[in-house]
Amino acid sequence: MIREILLAAVAAGAVPATDPASLTYRFDEVRSKVYRSPAGDEKKEVRVAVGETAATGDLVRTGFWARTVLAVPERKARFEIGSSARARLAGGEPGVLLVFEKGRLKAFFEKLTDGSPVERSIAAPGALLAVRGTRYGLEVAGDGKSLLAVFEGTVEVIPTTPGLAPVTVQAGHACAFGPSTAPHTMPMRAMGMSEGSWGMNSGMGQMPGMGPGGTMPQSPSGSMHGSSMGTKKQ
């Protein structure tokens, strides 16, 4: 479904159809054990070092306590990927830089100054996250339920399930979503969350700001419904 959404955007001219093979994925920081599987073939998995590069279609996996910073210079993007995470690099989907399958990351997108449309999206289970210039955190649990926290700028959460409407998430807000689950937002402060707390216990148990059992807390008006968002311990 992500592919269909993006192909439709390309056809409409909203997303330019450039060659993803021209992108550079560079490991600017590697802490502990970080692995790369060429073309997603985990039988050929190799350990990576600082300064090495990866190609579109590769799978990146981080070990327990590991961390890596992956830069995409052509798109002015950088991803800080935490421990016990899995991410696929582009893989031919128009506009998608990363398909994030599990774990926690922090994404940085420099603001574009020339006004030209540039493909800069992340795919997560159940939604596509589209930006132009922003900074946000994303955590994906083992069952695909996800939490987005926007620290700067805005992010459009585009569900891949037919019939679910897109949601625009502003800075200072969080958004819970997942496969077949409509995105819903609330202020980060209502969850006891901040950008500083996002890096705590990365990949280790409950997402920041979640209530008992991994539920999203009610807003003061009671209009938000909780959803199970807990991550499994690695």
mmCIF file of N, CA and C in Angstrom, residues 69-187:
data_model
loop_
_atom_site.group_PDB
_atom_site.id
_atom_site.type_symbol
_atom_site.label_atom_id
_atom_site.label_comp_id
_atom_site.label_asym_id
_atom_site.label_seq_id
_atom_site.Cartn_x
_atom_site.Cartn_y
_atom_site.Cartn_z
ATOM 1 N N VAL A 69 24.631 6.308 13.577
ATOM 2 C CA VAL A 69 24.123 7.509 12.933
ATOM 3 C C VAL A 69 24.321 7.320 11.437
ATOM 4 N N LEU A 70 23.211 7.337 10.703
ATOM 5 C CA LEU A 70 23.217 7.098 9.264
ATOM 6 C C LEU A 70 22.825 8.390 8.557
ATOM 7 N N ALA A 71 23.718 8.883 7.690
ATOM 8 C CA ALA A 71 23.470 10.138 6.996
ATOM 9 C C ALA A 71 23.137 9.887 5.526
ATOM 10 N N VAL A 72 22.239 10.718 4.988
ATOM 11 C CA VAL A 72 21.900 10.688 3.561
ATOM 12 C C VAL A 72 22.140 12.105 3.039
ATOM 13 N N PRO A 73 23.385 12.408 2.646
ATOM 14 C CA PRO A 73 23.742 13.795 2.289
ATOM 15 C C PRO A 73 22.889 14.384 1.179
ATOM 16 N N GLU A 74 22.534 13.596 0.161
ATOM 17 C CA GLU A 74 21.761 14.127 -0.962
ATOM 18 C C GLU A 74 20.377 14.618 -0.543
ATOM 19 N N ARG A 75 19.878 14.100 0.559
ATOM 20 C CA ARG A 75 18.552 14.507 1.038
ATOM 21 C C ARG A 75 18.619 15.335 2.319
ATOM 22 N N LYS A 76 19.824 15.735 2.716
ATOM 23 C CA LYS A 76 20.011 16.537 3.918
ATOM 24 C C LYS A 76 19.295 15.902 5.105
ATOM 25 N N ALA A 77 19.503 14.597 5.258
ATOM 26 C CA ALA A 77 18.823 13.837 6.314
ATOM 27 C C ALA A 77 19.827 13.053 7.137
ATOM 28 N N ARG A 78 19.491 12.859 8.406
ATOM 29 C CA ARG A 78 20.342 12.065 9.304
ATOM 30 C C ARG A 78 19.446 11.281 10.254
ATOM 31 N N PHE A 79 19.803 10.034 10.497
ATOM 32 C CA PHE A 79 19.011 9.173 11.372
ATOM 33 C C PHE A 79 19.887 8.615 12.481
ATOM 34 N N GLU A 80 19.505 8.881 13.728
ATOM 35 C CA GLU A 80 20.170 8.271 14.880
ATOM 36 C C GLU A 80 19.354 7.033 15.255
ATOM 37 N N ILE A 81 19.916 5.864 15.037
ATOM 38 C CA ILE A 81 19.203 4.603 15.228
ATOM 39 C C ILE A 81 19.697 3.932 16.502
ATOM 40 N N GLY A 82 18.759 3.598 17.391
ATOM 41 C CA GLY A 82 19.105 3.013 18.680
ATOM 42 C C GLY A 82 19.314 1.510 18.619
ATOM 43 N N SER A 83 19.364 0.895 19.788
ATOM 44 C CA SER A 83 19.678 -0.525 19.906
ATOM 45 C C SER A 83 18.515 -1.415 19.475
ATOM 46 N N SER A 84 18.857 -2.647 19.100
ATOM 47 C CA SER A 84 17.875 -3.676 18.742
ATOM 48 C C SER A 84 16.886 -3.185 17.690
ATOM 49 N N ALA A 85 17.399 -2.482 16.673
ATOM 50 C CA ALA A 85 16.554 -1.891 15.635
ATOM 51 C C ALA A 85 16.800 -2.564 14.291
ATOM 52 N N ARG A 86 15.815 -2.441 13.404
ATOM 53 C CA ARG A 86 15.911 -2.941 12.039
ATOM 54 C C ARG A 86 15.370 -1.869 11.091
ATOM 55 N N ALA A 87 16.143 -1.563 10.035
ATOM 56 C CA ALA A 87 15.712 -0.571 9.056
ATOM 57 C C ALA A 87 16.190 -0.988 7.678
ATOM 58 N N ARG A 88 15.314 -0.860 6.692
ATOM 59 C CA ARG A 88 15.678 -1.127 5.299
ATOM 60 C C ARG A 88 15.861 0.210 4.582
ATOM 61 N N LEU A 89 16.876 0.295 3.746
ATOM 62 C CA LEU A 89 17.234 1.542 3.096
ATOM 63 C C LEU A 89 16.532 1.660 1.752
ATOM 64 N N ALA A 90 15.621 2.584 1.666
ATOM 65 C CA ALA A 90 14.858 2.891 0.443
ATOM 66 C C ALA A 90 14.262 1.631 -0.161
ATOM 67 N N GLY A 91 14.979 0.942 -1.030
ATOM 68 C CA GLY A 91 14.475 -0.289 -1.618
ATOM 69 C C GLY A 91 13.563 -0.073 -2.798
ATOM 70 N N GLY A 92 13.690 1.079 -3.477
ATOM 71 C CA GLY A 92 12.923 1.308 -4.693
ATOM 72 C C GLY A 92 11.595 2.008 -4.514
ATOM 73 N N GLU A 93 11.183 2.277 -3.267
ATOM 74 C CA GLU A 93 9.921 2.983 -3.052
ATOM 75 C C GLU A 93 10.125 4.478 -3.297
ATOM 76 N N PRO A 94 9.371 5.095 -4.204
ATOM 77 C CA PRO A 94 9.555 6.523 -4.491
ATOM 78 C C PRO A 94 9.390 7.383 -3.248
ATOM 79 N N GLY A 95 10.384 8.193 -2.956
ATOM 80 C CA GLY A 95 10.293 9.131 -1.845
ATOM 81 C C GLY A 95 10.675 8.588 -0.490
ATOM 82 N N VAL A 96 10.765 7.267 -0.310
ATOM 83 C CA VAL A 96 11.059 6.693 1.002
ATOM 84 C C VAL A 96 12.569 6.513 1.176
ATOM 85 N N LEU A 97 13.117 7.153 2.193
ATOM 86 C CA LEU A 97 14.542 7.009 2.493
ATOM 87 C C LEU A 97 14.816 5.802 3.367
ATOM 88 N N LEU A 98 13.850 5.463 4.225
ATOM 89 C CA LEU A 98 14.057 4.424 5.214
ATOM 90 C C LEU A 98 12.736 3.722 5.481
ATOM 91 N N VAL A 99 12.769 2.398 5.575
ATOM 92 C CA VAL A 99 11.615 1.623 6.025
ATOM 93 C C VAL A 99 11.986 1.102 7.407
ATOM 94 N N PHE A 100 11.403 1.716 8.437
ATOM 95 C CA PHE A 100 11.798 1.393 9.812
ATOM 96 C C PHE A 100 10.887 0.308 10.351
ATOM 97 N N GLU A 101 11.471 -0.857 10.679
ATOM 98 C CA GLU A 101 10.688 -2.030 11.060
ATOM 99 C C GLU A 101 10.566 -2.220 12.565
ATOM 100 N N LYS A 102 11.589 -1.779 13.312
ATOM 101 C CA LYS A 102 11.574 -2.055 14.754
ATOM 102 C C LYS A 102 12.623 -1.204 15.444
ATOM 103 N N GLY A 103 12.317 -0.789 16.691
ATOM 104 C CA GLY A 103 13.287 -0.052 17.491
ATOM 105 C C GLY A 103 12.958 1.418 17.588
ATOM 106 N N ARG A 104 13.979 2.207 17.899
ATOM 107 C CA ARG A 104 13.791 3.642 18.100
ATOM 108 C C ARG A 104 14.811 4.418 17.281
ATOM 109 N N LEU A 105 14.347 5.522 16.706
ATOM 110 C CA LEU A 105 15.260 6.398 15.980
ATOM 111 C C LEU A 105 14.903 7.849 16.245
ATOM 112 N N LYS A 106 15.842 8.709 15.910
ATOM 113 C CA LYS A 106 15.606 10.149 15.912
ATOM 114 C C LYS A 106 16.010 10.647 14.536
ATOM 115 N N ALA A 107 15.098 11.321 13.862
ATOM 116 C CA ALA A 107 15.322 11.762 12.487
ATOM 117 C C ALA A 107 15.532 13.270 12.438
ATOM 118 N N PHE A 108 16.498 13.688 11.636
ATOM 119 C CA PHE A 108 16.813 15.101 11.449
ATOM 120 C C PHE A 108 16.740 15.409 9.951
ATOM 121 N N PHE A 109 15.932 16.380 9.570
ATOM 122 C CA PHE A 109 15.839 16.814 8.186
ATOM 123 C C PHE A 109 16.130 18.304 8.140
ATOM 124 N N GLU A 110 17.191 18.678 7.461
ATOM 125 C CA GLU A 110 17.498 20.097 7.325
ATOM 126 C C GLU A 110 16.425 20.776 6.479
ATOM 127 N N LYS A 111 16.162 22.028 6.784
ATOM 128 C CA LYS A 111 15.154 22.771 6.028
ATOM 129 C C LYS A 111 15.651 23.012 4.607
ATOM 130 N N LEU A 112 14.736 22.899 3.656
ATOM 131 C CA LEU A 112 15.052 23.135 2.256
ATOM 132 C C LEU A 112 14.856 24.610 1.948
ATOM 133 N N THR A 113 15.833 25.208 1.318
ATOM 134 C CA THR A 113 15.783 26.652 1.089
ATOM 135 C C THR A 113 15.461 27.029 -0.347
ATOM 136 N N ASP A 114 15.534 26.057 -1.284
ATOM 137 C CA ASP A 114 15.304 26.407 -2.686
ATOM 138 C C ASP A 114 13.852 26.226 -3.118
ATOM 139 N N GLY A 115 13.016 25.675 -2.226
ATOM 140 C CA GLY A 115 11.599 25.525 -2.543
ATOM 141 C C GLY A 115 11.262 24.372 -3.449
ATOM 142 N N SER A 116 12.256 23.584 -3.860
ATOM 143 C CA SER A 116 11.992 22.474 -4.773
ATOM 144 C C SER A 116 11.503 21.254 -4.005
ATOM 145 N N PRO A 117 10.621 20.449 -4.602
ATOM 146 C CA PRO A 117 10.142 19.248 -3.937
ATOM 147 C C PRO A 117 11.247 18.199 -3.855
ATOM 148 N N VAL A 118 11.421 17.604 -2.701
ATOM 149 C CA VAL A 118 12.453 16.589 -2.497
ATOM 150 C C VAL A 118 11.829 15.411 -1.780
ATOM 151 N N GLU A 119 12.191 14.212 -2.197
ATOM 152 C CA GLU A 119 11.643 12.997 -1.605
ATOM 153 C C GLU A 119 12.296 12.747 -0.248
ATOM 154 N N ARG A 120 11.523 12.903 0.823
ATOM 155 C CA ARG A 120 12.077 12.667 2.155
ATOM 156 C C ARG A 120 10.971 12.123 3.055
ATOM 157 N N SER A 121 10.833 10.818 3.046
ATOM 158 C CA SER A 121 9.805 10.173 3.855
ATOM 159 C C SER A 121 10.394 8.952 4.539
ATOM 160 N N ILE A 122 9.747 8.535 5.611
ATOM 161 C CA ILE A 122 10.068 7.291 6.298
ATOM 162 C C ILE A 122 8.808 6.446 6.316
ATOM 163 N N ALA A 123 8.948 5.163 6.054
ATOM 164 C CA ALA A 123 7.818 4.238 6.150
ATOM 165 C C ALA A 123 7.915 3.488 7.470
ATOM 166 N N ALA A 124 6.792 3.397 8.167
ATOM 167 C CA ALA A 124 6.680 2.616 9.404
ATOM 168 C C ALA A 124 5.477 1.703 9.245
ATOM 169 N N PRO A 125 5.354 0.681 10.081
ATOM 170 C CA PRO A 125 4.195 -0.201 9.952
ATOM 171 C C PRO A 125 2.880 0.574 10.055
ATOM 172 N N GLY A 126 2.100 0.555 9.000
ATOM 173 C CA GLY A 126 0.791 1.191 9.024
ATOM 174 C C GLY A 126 0.742 2.625 8.564
ATOM 175 N N ALA A 127 1.902 3.274 8.303
ATOM 176 C CA ALA A 127 1.854 4.681 7.910
ATOM 177 C C ALA A 127 3.133 5.116 7.217
ATOM 178 N N LEU A 128 2.987 6.187 6.445
ATOM 179 C CA LEU A 128 4.109 6.867 5.818
ATOM 180 C C LEU A 128 4.262 8.214 6.506
ATOM 181 N N LEU A 129 5.492 8.587 6.890
ATOM 182 C CA LEU A 129 5.754 9.850 7.575
ATOM 183 C C LEU A 129 6.438 10.792 6.597
ATOM 184 N N ALA A 130 5.757 11.857 6.207
ATOM 185 C CA ALA A 130 6.254 12.770 5.190
ATOM 186 C C ALA A 130 6.638 14.106 5.806
ATOM 187 N N VAL A 131 7.809 14.640 5.393
ATOM 188 C CA VAL A 131 8.308 15.910 5.942
ATOM 189 C C VAL A 131 8.965 16.733 4.843
ATOM 190 N N ARG A 132 9.266 18.016 5.170
ATOM 191 C CA ARG A 132 10.157 18.829 4.341
ATOM 192 C C ARG A 132 11.343 19.295 5.184
ATOM 193 N N GLY A 133 11.132 19.680 6.410
ATOM 194 C CA GLY A 133 12.230 20.064 7.287
ATOM 195 C C GLY A 133 11.772 19.951 8.721
ATOM 196 N N THR A 134 12.353 19.031 9.470
ATOM 197 C CA THR A 134 11.845 18.818 10.820
ATOM 198 C C THR A 134 12.786 17.928 11.614
ATOM 199 N N ARG A 135 12.420 17.700 12.860
ATOM 200 C CA ARG A 135 13.178 16.804 13.745
ATOM 201 C C ARG A 135 12.161 16.037 14.583
ATOM 202 N N TYR A 136 12.252 14.717 14.573
ATOM 203 C CA TYR A 136 11.279 13.936 15.328
ATOM 204 C C TYR A 136 11.866 12.609 15.788
ATOM 205 N N GLY A 137 11.161 11.974 16.715
ATOM 206 C CA GLY A 137 11.528 10.645 17.185
ATOM 207 C C GLY A 137 10.452 9.650 16.778
ATOM 208 N N LEU A 138 10.863 8.409 16.545
ATOM 209 C CA LEU A 138 9.928 7.351 16.179
ATOM 210 C C LEU A 138 10.323 6.080 16.895
ATOM 211 N N GLU A 139 9.348 5.409 17.482
ATOM 212 C CA GLU A 139 9.598 4.088 18.062
ATOM 213 C C GLU A 139 8.554 3.113 17.535
ATOM 214 N N VAL A 140 9.044 1.957 17.081
ATOM 215 C CA VAL A 140 8.191 0.902 16.541
ATOM 216 C C VAL A 140 8.354 -0.343 17.394
ATOM 217 N N ALA A 141 7.252 -0.839 17.935
ATOM 218 C CA ALA A 141 7.271 -2.042 18.759
ATOM 219 C C ALA A 141 7.306 -3.285 17.878
ATOM 220 N N GLY A 142 7.531 -4.423 18.507
ATOM 221 C CA GLY A 142 7.610 -5.671 17.773
ATOM 222 C C GLY A 142 6.336 -6.024 17.038
ATOM 223 N N ASP A 143 5.187 -5.539 17.532
ATOM 224 C CA ASP A 143 3.909 -5.827 16.872
ATOM 225 C C ASP A 143 3.512 -4.751 15.864
ATOM 226 N N GLY A 144 4.416 -3.800 15.609
ATOM 227 C CA GLY A 144 4.156 -2.767 14.625
ATOM 228 C C GLY A 144 3.497 -1.509 15.157
ATOM 229 N N LYS A 145 3.020 -1.516 16.383
ATOM 230 C CA LYS A 145 2.437 -0.306 16.950
ATOM 231 C C LYS A 145 3.548 0.720 17.170
ATOM 232 N N SER A 146 3.261 1.969 16.822
ATOM 233 C CA SER A 146 4.308 2.982 16.753
ATOM 234 C C SER A 146 3.919 4.261 17.483
ATOM 235 N N LEU A 147 4.946 5.000 17.894
ATOM 236 C CA LEU A 147 4.768 6.293 18.537
ATOM 237 C C LEU A 147 5.697 7.292 17.861
ATOM 238 N N LEU A 148 5.127 8.386 17.393
ATOM 239 C CA LEU A 148 5.872 9.484 16.782
ATOM 240 C C LEU A 148 5.860 10.658 17.744
ATOM 241 N N ALA A 149 7.015 11.305 17.940
ATOM 242 C CA ALA A 149 7.112 12.503 18.772
ATOM 243 C C ALA A 149 7.792 13.585 17.942
ATOM 244 N N VAL A 150 7.100 14.688 17.674
ATOM 245 C CA VAL A 150 7.632 15.743 16.822
ATOM 246 C C VAL A 150 8.249 16.831 17.697
ATOM 247 N N PHE A 151 9.547 17.063 17.491
ATOM 248 C CA PHE A 151 10.278 18.044 18.291
ATOM 249 C C PHE A 151 10.377 19.402 17.595
ATOM 250 N N GLU A 152 10.385 19.399 16.279
ATOM 251 C CA GLU A 152 10.477 20.648 15.514
ATOM 252 C C GLU A 152 9.836 20.436 14.156
ATOM 253 N N GLY A 153 9.125 21.449 13.655
ATOM 254 C CA GLY A 153 8.479 21.338 12.355
ATOM 255 C C GLY A 153 7.176 20.569 12.435
ATOM 256 N N THR A 154 6.771 19.971 11.320
ATOM 257 C CA THR A 154 5.547 19.180 11.250
ATOM 258 C C THR A 154 5.808 17.885 10.495
ATOM 259 N N VAL A 155 5.009 16.878 10.796
ATOM 260 C CA VAL A 155 5.079 15.590 10.114
ATOM 261 C C VAL A 155 3.665 15.187 9.719
ATOM 262 N N GLU A 156 3.492 14.778 8.477
ATOM 263 C CA GLU A 156 2.201 14.262 8.038
ATOM 264 C C GLU A 156 2.224 12.740 8.140
ATOM 265 N N VAL A 157 1.318 12.185 8.918
ATOM 266 C CA VAL A 157 1.192 10.741 9.073
ATOM 267 C C VAL A 157 0.116 10.270 8.094
ATOM 268 N N ILE A 158 0.547 9.496 7.091
ATOM 269 C CA ILE A 158 -0.365 9.040 6.042
ATOM 270 C C ILE A 158 -0.619 7.548 6.226
ATOM 271 N N PRO A 159 -1.779 7.155 6.761
ATOM 272 C CA PRO A 159 -2.051 5.731 6.979
ATOM 273 C C PRO A 159 -2.058 4.948 5.671
ATOM 274 N N THR A 160 -1.597 3.714 5.722
ATOM 275 C CA THR A 160 -1.611 2.854 4.546
ATOM 276 C C THR A 160 -2.861 1.986 4.484
ATOM 277 N N THR A 161 -3.681 2.040 5.528
ATOM 278 C CA THR A 161 -4.938 1.296 5.540
ATOM 279 C C THR A 161 -6.022 2.123 4.862
ATOM 280 N N PRO A 162 -6.698 1.599 3.845
ATOM 281 C CA PRO A 162 -7.743 2.352 3.157
ATOM 282 C C PRO A 162 -8.813 2.852 4.123
ATOM 283 N N GLY A 163 -9.237 4.085 3.908
ATOM 284 C CA GLY A 163 -10.298 4.649 4.717
ATOM 285 C C GLY A 163 -9.838 5.449 5.913
ATOM 286 N N LEU A 164 -8.543 5.365 6.267
ATOM 287 C CA LEU A 164 -8.021 6.133 7.395
ATOM 288 C C LEU A 164 -7.436 7.444 6.890
ATOM 289 N N ALA A 165 -7.806 8.551 7.543
ATOM 290 C CA ALA A 165 -7.402 9.874 7.085
ATOM 291 C C ALA A 165 -6.004 10.242 7.570
ATOM 292 N N PRO A 166 -5.258 11.007 6.763
ATOM 293 C CA PRO A 166 -3.944 11.503 7.198
ATOM 294 C C PRO A 166 -4.096 12.470 8.367
ATOM 295 N N VAL A 167 -3.034 12.575 9.157
ATOM 296 C CA VAL A 167 -3.014 13.483 10.300
ATOM 297 C C VAL A 167 -1.720 14.287 10.242
ATOM 298 N N THR A 168 -1.825 15.602 10.442
ATOM 299 C CA THR A 168 -0.642 16.449 10.519
ATOM 300 C C THR A 168 -0.293 16.658 11.986
ATOM 301 N N VAL A 169 0.952 16.308 12.342
ATOM 302 C CA VAL A 169 1.398 16.386 13.734
ATOM 303 C C VAL A 169 2.345 17.572 13.886
ATOM 304 N N GLN A 170 1.989 18.498 14.766
ATOM 305 C CA GLN A 170 2.789 19.693 14.983
ATOM 306 C C GLN A 170 3.856 19.458 16.048
ATOM 307 N N ALA A 171 4.838 20.348 16.088
ATOM 308 C CA ALA A 171 5.891 20.277 17.099
ATOM 309 C C ALA A 171 5.280 20.295 18.498
ATOM 310 N N GLY A 172 5.838 19.487 19.384
ATOM 311 C CA GLY A 172 5.335 19.405 20.745
ATOM 312 C C GLY A 172 4.210 18.409 20.928
ATOM 313 N N HIS A 173 3.889 17.661 19.878
ATOM 314 C CA HIS A 173 2.823 16.670 19.947
ATOM 315 C C HIS A 173 3.351 15.282 19.607
ATOM 316 N N ALA A 174 2.637 14.275 20.101
ATOM 317 C CA ALA A 174 2.939 12.874 19.816
ATOM 318 C C ALA A 174 1.774 12.264 19.064
ATOM 319 N N CYS A 175 2.055 11.201 18.330
ATOM 320 C CA CYS A 175 1.009 10.536 17.555
ATOM 321 C C CYS A 175 1.223 9.031 17.638
ATOM 322 N N ALA A 176 0.175 8.317 18.044
ATOM 323 C CA ALA A 176 0.206 6.856 18.090
ATOM 324 C C ALA A 176 -0.518 6.315 16.862
ATOM 325 N N PHE A 177 0.054 5.275 16.243
ATOM 326 C CA PHE A 177 -0.575 4.664 15.072
ATOM 327 C C PHE A 177 -0.041 3.245 14.929
ATOM 328 N N GLY A 178 -0.589 2.527 13.983
ATOM 329 C CA GLY A 178 -0.130 1.165 13.738
ATOM 330 C C GLY A 178 -0.894 0.531 12.598
ATOM 331 N N PRO A 179 -0.566 -0.713 12.261
ATOM 332 C CA PRO A 179 -1.301 -1.404 11.199
ATOM 333 C C PRO A 179 -2.791 -1.466 11.537
ATOM 334 N N SER A 180 -3.625 -0.958 10.641
ATOM 335 C CA SER A 180 -5.087 -0.944 10.809
ATOM 336 C C SER A 180 -5.540 -0.090 11.990
ATOM 337 N N THR A 181 -4.643 0.769 12.514
ATOM 338 C CA THR A 181 -4.996 1.639 13.640
ATOM 339 C C THR A 181 -4.890 3.091 13.209
ATOM 340 N N ALA A 182 -5.962 3.839 13.337
ATOM 341 C CA ALA A 182 -5.964 5.239 12.940
ATOM 342 C C ALA A 182 -5.021 6.045 13.827
ATOM 343 N N PRO A 183 -4.252 6.975 13.251
ATOM 344 C CA PRO A 183 -3.363 7.813 14.068
ATOM 345 C C PRO A 183 -4.158 8.761 14.949
ATOM 346 N N HIS A 184 -3.695 8.958 16.181
ATOM 347 C CA HIS A 184 -4.311 9.942 17.061
ATOM 348 C C HIS A 184 -3.216 10.647 17.840
ATOM 349 N N THR A 185 -3.414 11.918 18.122
ATOM 350 C CA THR A 185 -2.373 12.765 18.693
ATOM 351 C C THR A 185 -2.781 13.342 20.043
ATOM 352 N N MET A 186 -1.765 13.809 20.767
ATOM 353 C CA MET A 186 -1.985 14.578 21.978
ATOM 354 C C MET A 186 -0.685 15.295 22.314
ATOM 355 N N PRO A 187 -0.742 16.351 23.137
ATOM 356 C CA PRO A 187 0.475 17.079 23.488
ATOM 357 C C PRO A 187 1.482 16.180 24.209
#
